[in-house]
Coordinates of C-alpha atoms in Angstrom, one line a residue:
X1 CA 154.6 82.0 136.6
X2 CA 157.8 83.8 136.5
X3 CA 157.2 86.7 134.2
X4 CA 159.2 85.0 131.1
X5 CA 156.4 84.4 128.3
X6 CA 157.2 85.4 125.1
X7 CA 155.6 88.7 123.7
X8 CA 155.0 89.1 119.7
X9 CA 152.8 90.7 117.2
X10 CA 150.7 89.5 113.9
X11 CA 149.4 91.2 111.0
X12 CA 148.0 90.2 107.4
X13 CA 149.0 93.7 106.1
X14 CA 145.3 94.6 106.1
X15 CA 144.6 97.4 103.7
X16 CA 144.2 100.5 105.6
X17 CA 142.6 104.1 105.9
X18 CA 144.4 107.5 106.5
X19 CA 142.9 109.5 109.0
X20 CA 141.1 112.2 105.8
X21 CA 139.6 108.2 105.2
X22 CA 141.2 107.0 101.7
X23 CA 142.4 103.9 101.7
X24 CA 146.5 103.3 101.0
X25 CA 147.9 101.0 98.1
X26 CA 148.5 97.5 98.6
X27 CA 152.8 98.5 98.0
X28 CA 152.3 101.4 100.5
X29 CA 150.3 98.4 103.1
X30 CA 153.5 96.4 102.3
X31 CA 155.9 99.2 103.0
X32 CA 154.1 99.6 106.1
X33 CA 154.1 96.9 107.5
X34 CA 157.9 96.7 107.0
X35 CA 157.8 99.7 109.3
X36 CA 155.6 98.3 111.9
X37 CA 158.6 95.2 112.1
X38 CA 161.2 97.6 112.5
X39 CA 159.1 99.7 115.2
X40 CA 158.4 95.9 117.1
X41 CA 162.0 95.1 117.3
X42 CA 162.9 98.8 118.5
X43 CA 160.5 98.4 121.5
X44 CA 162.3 94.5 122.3
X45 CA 159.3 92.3 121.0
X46 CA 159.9 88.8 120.7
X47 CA 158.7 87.9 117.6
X48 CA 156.6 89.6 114.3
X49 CA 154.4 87.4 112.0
X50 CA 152.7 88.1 108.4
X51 CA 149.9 86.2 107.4
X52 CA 149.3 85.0 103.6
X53 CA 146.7 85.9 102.1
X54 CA 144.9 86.4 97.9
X55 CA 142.4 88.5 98.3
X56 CA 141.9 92.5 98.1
X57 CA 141.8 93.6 101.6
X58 CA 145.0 92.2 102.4
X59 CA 148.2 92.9 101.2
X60 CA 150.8 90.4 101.7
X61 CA 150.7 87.3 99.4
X62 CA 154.0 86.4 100.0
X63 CA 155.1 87.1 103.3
X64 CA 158.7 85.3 103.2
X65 CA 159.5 88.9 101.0
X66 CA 158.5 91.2 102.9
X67 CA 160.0 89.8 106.0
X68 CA 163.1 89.4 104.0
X69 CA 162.9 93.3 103.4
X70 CA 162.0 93.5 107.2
X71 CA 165.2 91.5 108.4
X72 CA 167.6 93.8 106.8
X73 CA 166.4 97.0 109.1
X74 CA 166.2 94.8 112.7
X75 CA 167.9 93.2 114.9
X76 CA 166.5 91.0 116.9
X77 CA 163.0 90.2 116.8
X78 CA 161.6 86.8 115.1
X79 CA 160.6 87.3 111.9
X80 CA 158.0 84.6 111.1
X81 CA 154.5 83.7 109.5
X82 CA 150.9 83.9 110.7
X83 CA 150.1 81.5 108.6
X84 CA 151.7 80.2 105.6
X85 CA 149.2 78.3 103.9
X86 CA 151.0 74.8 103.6
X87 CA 148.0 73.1 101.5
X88 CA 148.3 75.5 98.6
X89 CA 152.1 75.5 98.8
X90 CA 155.0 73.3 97.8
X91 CA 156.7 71.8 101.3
X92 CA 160.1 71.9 99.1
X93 CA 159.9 75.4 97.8
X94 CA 158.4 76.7 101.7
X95 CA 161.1 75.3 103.0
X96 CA 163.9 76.3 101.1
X97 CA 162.4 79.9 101.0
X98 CA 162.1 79.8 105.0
X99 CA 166.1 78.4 105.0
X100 CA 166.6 81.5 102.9
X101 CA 165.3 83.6 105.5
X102 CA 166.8 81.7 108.0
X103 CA 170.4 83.1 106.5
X104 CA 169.1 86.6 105.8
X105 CA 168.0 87.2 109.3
X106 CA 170.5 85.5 111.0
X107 CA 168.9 82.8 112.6
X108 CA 165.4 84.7 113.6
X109 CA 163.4 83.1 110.5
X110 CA 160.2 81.0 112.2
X111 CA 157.3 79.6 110.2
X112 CA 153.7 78.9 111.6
X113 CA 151.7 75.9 108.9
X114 CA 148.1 76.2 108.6
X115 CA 145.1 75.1 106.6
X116 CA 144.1 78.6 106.0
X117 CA 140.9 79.7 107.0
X118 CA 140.6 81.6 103.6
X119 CA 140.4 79.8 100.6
X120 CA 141.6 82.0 97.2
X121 CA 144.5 80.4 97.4
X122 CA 143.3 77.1 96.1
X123 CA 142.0 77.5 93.1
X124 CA 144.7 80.0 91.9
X125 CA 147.1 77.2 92.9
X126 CA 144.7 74.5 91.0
X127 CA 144.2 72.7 94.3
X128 CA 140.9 71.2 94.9
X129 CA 138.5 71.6 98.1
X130 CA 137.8 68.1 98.2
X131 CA 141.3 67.6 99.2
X132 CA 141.4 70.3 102.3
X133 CA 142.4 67.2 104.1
X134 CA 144.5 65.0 102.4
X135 CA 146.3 68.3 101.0
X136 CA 147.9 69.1 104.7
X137 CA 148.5 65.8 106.1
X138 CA 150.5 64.9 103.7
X139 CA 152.4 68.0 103.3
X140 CA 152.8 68.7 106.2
X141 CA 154.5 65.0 106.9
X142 CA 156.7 65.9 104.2
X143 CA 158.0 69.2 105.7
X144 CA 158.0 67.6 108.7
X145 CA 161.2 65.5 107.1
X146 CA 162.2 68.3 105.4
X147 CA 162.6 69.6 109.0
X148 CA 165.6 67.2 109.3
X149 CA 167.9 68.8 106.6
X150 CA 169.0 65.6 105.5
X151 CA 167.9 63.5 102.3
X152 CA 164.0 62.8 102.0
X153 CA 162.2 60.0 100.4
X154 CA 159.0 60.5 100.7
X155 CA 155.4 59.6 98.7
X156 CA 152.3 60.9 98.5
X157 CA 148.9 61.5 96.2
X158 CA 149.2 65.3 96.3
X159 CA 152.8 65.9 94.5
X160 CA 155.5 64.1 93.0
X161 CA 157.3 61.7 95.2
X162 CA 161.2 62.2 96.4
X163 CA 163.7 59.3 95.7
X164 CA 166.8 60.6 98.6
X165 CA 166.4 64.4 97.4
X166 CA 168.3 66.9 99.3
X167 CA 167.4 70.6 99.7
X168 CA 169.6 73.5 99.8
X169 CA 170.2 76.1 101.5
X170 CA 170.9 74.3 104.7
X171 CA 170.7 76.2 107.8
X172 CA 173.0 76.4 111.0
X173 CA 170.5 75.5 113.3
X174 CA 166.9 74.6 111.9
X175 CA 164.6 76.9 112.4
X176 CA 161.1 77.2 114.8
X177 CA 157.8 75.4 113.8
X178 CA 154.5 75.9 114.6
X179 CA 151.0 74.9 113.7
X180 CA 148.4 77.0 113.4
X181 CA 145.0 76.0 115.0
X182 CA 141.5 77.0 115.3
X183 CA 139.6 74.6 117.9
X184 CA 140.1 70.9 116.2
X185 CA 141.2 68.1 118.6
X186 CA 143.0 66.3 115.5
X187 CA 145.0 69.4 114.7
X188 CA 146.4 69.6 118.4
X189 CA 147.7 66.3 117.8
X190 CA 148.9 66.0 114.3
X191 CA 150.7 69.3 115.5
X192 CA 152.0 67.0 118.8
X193 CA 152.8 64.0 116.8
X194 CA 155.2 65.9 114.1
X195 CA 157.0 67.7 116.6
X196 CA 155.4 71.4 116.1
X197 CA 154.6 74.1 118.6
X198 CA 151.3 74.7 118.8
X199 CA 149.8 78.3 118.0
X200 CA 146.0 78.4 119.3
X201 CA 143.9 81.3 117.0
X202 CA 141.6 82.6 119.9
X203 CA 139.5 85.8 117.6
X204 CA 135.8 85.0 119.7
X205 CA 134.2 83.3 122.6
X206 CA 136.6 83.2 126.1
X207 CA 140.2 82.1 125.9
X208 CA 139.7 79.6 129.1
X209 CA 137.6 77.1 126.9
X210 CA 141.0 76.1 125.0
X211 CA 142.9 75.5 128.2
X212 CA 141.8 71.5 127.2
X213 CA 143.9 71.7 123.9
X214 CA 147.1 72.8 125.6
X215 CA 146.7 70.2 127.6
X216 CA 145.9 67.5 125.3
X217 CA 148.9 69.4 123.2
X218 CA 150.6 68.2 126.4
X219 CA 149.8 64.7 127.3
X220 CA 150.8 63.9 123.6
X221 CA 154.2 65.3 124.2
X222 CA 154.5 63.2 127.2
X223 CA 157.9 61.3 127.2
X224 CA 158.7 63.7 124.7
X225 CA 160.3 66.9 124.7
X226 CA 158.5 70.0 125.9
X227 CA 157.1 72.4 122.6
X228 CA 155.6 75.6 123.4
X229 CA 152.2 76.4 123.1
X230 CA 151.0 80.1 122.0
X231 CA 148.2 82.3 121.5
X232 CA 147.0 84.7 118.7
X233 CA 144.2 87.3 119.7
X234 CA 143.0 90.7 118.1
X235 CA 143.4 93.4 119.7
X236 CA 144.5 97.2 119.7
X237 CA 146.5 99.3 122.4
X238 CA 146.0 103.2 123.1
X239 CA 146.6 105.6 125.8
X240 CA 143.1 104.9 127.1
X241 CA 140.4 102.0 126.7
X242 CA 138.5 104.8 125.2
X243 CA 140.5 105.5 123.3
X244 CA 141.7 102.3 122.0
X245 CA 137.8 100.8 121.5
X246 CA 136.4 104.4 120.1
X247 CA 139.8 103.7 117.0
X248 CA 139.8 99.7 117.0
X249 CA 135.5 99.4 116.3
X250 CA 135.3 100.7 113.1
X251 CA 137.6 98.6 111.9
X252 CA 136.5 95.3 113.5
X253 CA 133.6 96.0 112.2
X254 CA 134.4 96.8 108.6
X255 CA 136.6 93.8 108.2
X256 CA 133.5 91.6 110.2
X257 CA 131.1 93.0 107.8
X258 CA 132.9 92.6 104.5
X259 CA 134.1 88.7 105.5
X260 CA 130.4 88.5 106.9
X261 CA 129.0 89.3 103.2
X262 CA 130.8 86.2 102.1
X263 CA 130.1 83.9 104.9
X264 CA 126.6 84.7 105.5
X265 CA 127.2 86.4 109.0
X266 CA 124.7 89.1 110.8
X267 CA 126.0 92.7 110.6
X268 CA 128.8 92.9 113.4
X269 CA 127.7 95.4 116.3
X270 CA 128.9 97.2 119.1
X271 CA 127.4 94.8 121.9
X272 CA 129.6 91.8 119.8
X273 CA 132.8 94.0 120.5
X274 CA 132.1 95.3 123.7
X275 CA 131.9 91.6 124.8
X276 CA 135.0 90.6 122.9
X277 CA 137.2 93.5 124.9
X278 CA 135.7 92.4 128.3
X279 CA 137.2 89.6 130.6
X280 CA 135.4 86.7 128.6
X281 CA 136.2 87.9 125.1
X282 CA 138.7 87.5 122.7
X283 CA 140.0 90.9 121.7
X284 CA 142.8 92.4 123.9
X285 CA 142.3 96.3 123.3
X286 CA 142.5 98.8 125.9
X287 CA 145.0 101.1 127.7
X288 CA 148.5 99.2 128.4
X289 CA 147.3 98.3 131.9
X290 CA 144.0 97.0 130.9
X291 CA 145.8 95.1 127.4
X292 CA 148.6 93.8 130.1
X293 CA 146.1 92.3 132.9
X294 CA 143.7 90.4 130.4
X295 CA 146.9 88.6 128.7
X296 CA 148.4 88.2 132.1
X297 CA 144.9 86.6 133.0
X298 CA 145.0 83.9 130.0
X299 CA 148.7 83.0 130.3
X300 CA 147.5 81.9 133.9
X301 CA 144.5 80.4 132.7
X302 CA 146.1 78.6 129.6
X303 CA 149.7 77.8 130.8
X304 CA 151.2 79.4 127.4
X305 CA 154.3 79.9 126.4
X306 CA 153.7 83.0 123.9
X307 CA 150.9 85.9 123.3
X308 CA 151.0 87.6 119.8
X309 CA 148.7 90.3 119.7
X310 CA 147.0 90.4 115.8
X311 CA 147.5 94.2 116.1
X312 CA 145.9 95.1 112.5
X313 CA 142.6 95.0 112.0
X314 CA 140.7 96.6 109.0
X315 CA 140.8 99.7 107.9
X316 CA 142.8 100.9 111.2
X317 CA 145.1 103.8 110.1
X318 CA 148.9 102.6 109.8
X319 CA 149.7 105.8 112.2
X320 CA 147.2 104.1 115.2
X321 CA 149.2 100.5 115.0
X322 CA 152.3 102.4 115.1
X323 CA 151.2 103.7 118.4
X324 CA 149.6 100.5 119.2
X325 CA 153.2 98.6 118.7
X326 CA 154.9 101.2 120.6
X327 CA 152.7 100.8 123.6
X328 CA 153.1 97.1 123.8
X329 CA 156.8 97.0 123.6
X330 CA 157.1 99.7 126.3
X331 CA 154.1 99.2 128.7
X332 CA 152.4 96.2 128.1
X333 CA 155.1 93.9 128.0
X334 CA 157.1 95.3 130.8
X335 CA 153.7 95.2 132.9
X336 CA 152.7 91.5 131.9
X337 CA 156.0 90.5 133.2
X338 CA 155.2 92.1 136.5
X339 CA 151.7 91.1 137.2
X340 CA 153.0 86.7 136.2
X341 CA 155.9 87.1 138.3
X342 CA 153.4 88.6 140.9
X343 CA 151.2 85.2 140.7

């Protein structure tokens, strides 16, 4: 490795606590978040993603705004999604609002397409569950033309069909796709087979057991040209491991416990997170050094292209990811680069 993967950061604007242990507003999560992108493109991240979600812990339903807001206070950094839910979404209107970005940002827009792994979304939209399927293949195949910036034609059981419709605004130069993935074979290569990056969601278990996606993401690109392949992990950064697993429990654990209630899961304990921070786990907290060695250790193992680190989690205080961010850009990322070139 030569040191040259791509560092960014994810967050779903989770609601959080101050440190006396009330809990913000869903506008002043928003508005915080808006800080946190400012603070990642200070510190020279590559990218910053905000997830979609339409439910109460989470803030941001429509993250194409508050990135737009975000876009006029950097620089830089990518400004993307982590995940837009396609199947609950119009491919036109996704598009076109992404294309706006595009122009806001000057070129740093980026959107990452997923099933979502929450469903609210569709029955407000009057979607139906039956169609989980049906609903993102074939939108997805239809934003994969929209992809092209020239006229569709295009049909489909899921929305109106196109007869040579053009969609506006166009943008200089496209924009970067991904495709969101848990663990399923056929998403590896429907993302492969319509020309999408493909962004692994690694939150349990060890990150080595998904080297065999990237690289059946990679025999179906064969021939083709290369697409990058990423990862997205919790995880929290402090001055200490301590430190950073004494402030990042709590809140794993709160956000494990109140999903849990819905999904039928055990209570989440201490042993669960202990193993997740240690070398076979999922969750990247520690000091910088000990953050920095475990990505270092699954770009090696996986072959990736890009790490973002899902730095909100729960009820963690807005003043803690601050620190967090600030402690990626300036530690972690400058150390990751050391310890790949060193391999």
């Amino acid at each position: 490795m030569d040191g040259s993967v791509q560092l960014g950061l994810d967050t779903f604007g989770d609601i959080t606590t101050r440190d006396d242990g009330t809990r913000v507003s869903p506008a002043q999560a928003i508005r915080d978040v808006v800080d946190q992108a400012v603070l990642a493109d200070e510190v020279g991240l590559h990218a910053f993603g905000v997830g979609e979600h339409h439910r109460p812990d989470f803030a941001v339903s429509s993250p194409e705004v508050v990135l737009a807001a975000a876009a006029a206070r950097t620089r830089s950094i990518r400004l993307g999604t982590a995940v837009t839910v396609l199947s609950s979404d119009d491919p036109v209107r996704v598009y076109e609002r992404f294309a706006t970005l595009d122009a806001v940002s000057s070129g740093r827009a980026e959107i990452t397409l997923g099933r979502g792994s929450f469903i609210e979304s569709f029955p407000l939209f009057g979607y139906e569950l039956r169609d989980y399927e049906t609903l993102f293949d074939e939108k997805l195949a239809l934003f994969s033309q929209l992809r092209t910036e020239q006229p569709v034609t295009w049909s489909g059981t899921t929305r109106a069909a196109l007869e040579n419709a053009d969609v506006h605004p166009k943008t200089a130069a496209g924009f970067p796709a991904w495709v969101g993935v848990g663990g399923s074979p056929e998403s590896v290569v429907r993302a492969a087979r319509y020309d999408y990056g493909l962004m692994l969601a690694i939150i349990g278990g060890s990150p080595a057991r998904f080297r065999p996606f990237v690289d059946l993401f990679r025999r179906e690109r064969a021939g083709r040209s290369a697409l990058p392949v990423g990862v997205h992990s919790p995880g929290h950064v402090a001055d200490t491991d301590e430190q950073a697993w004494e402030e990042a429990y709590p809140a794993f654990a709160q956000l494990h416990n109140t999903i849990g209630r819905e999904r039928g899961w055990g209570p989440y304990t201490r042993a669960q997170f202990d193993h997740g921070v240690g070398p076979d786990g999922a969750v990247y907290a520690g000091s910088p050094e000990t953050v920095a060695r475990k990505i270092a250790a699954t770009v090696r193992a996986l072959g990736i292209d890009r790490f973002d680190l899902k730095f909100s989690t729960g009820t963690l205080s807005h003043a803690k990811m601050m620190r967090s961010i600030e402690l990626f850009g300036t530690r972690v990322a400058p150390r990751v680069s050391e310890l790949l070139a060193e391999s």
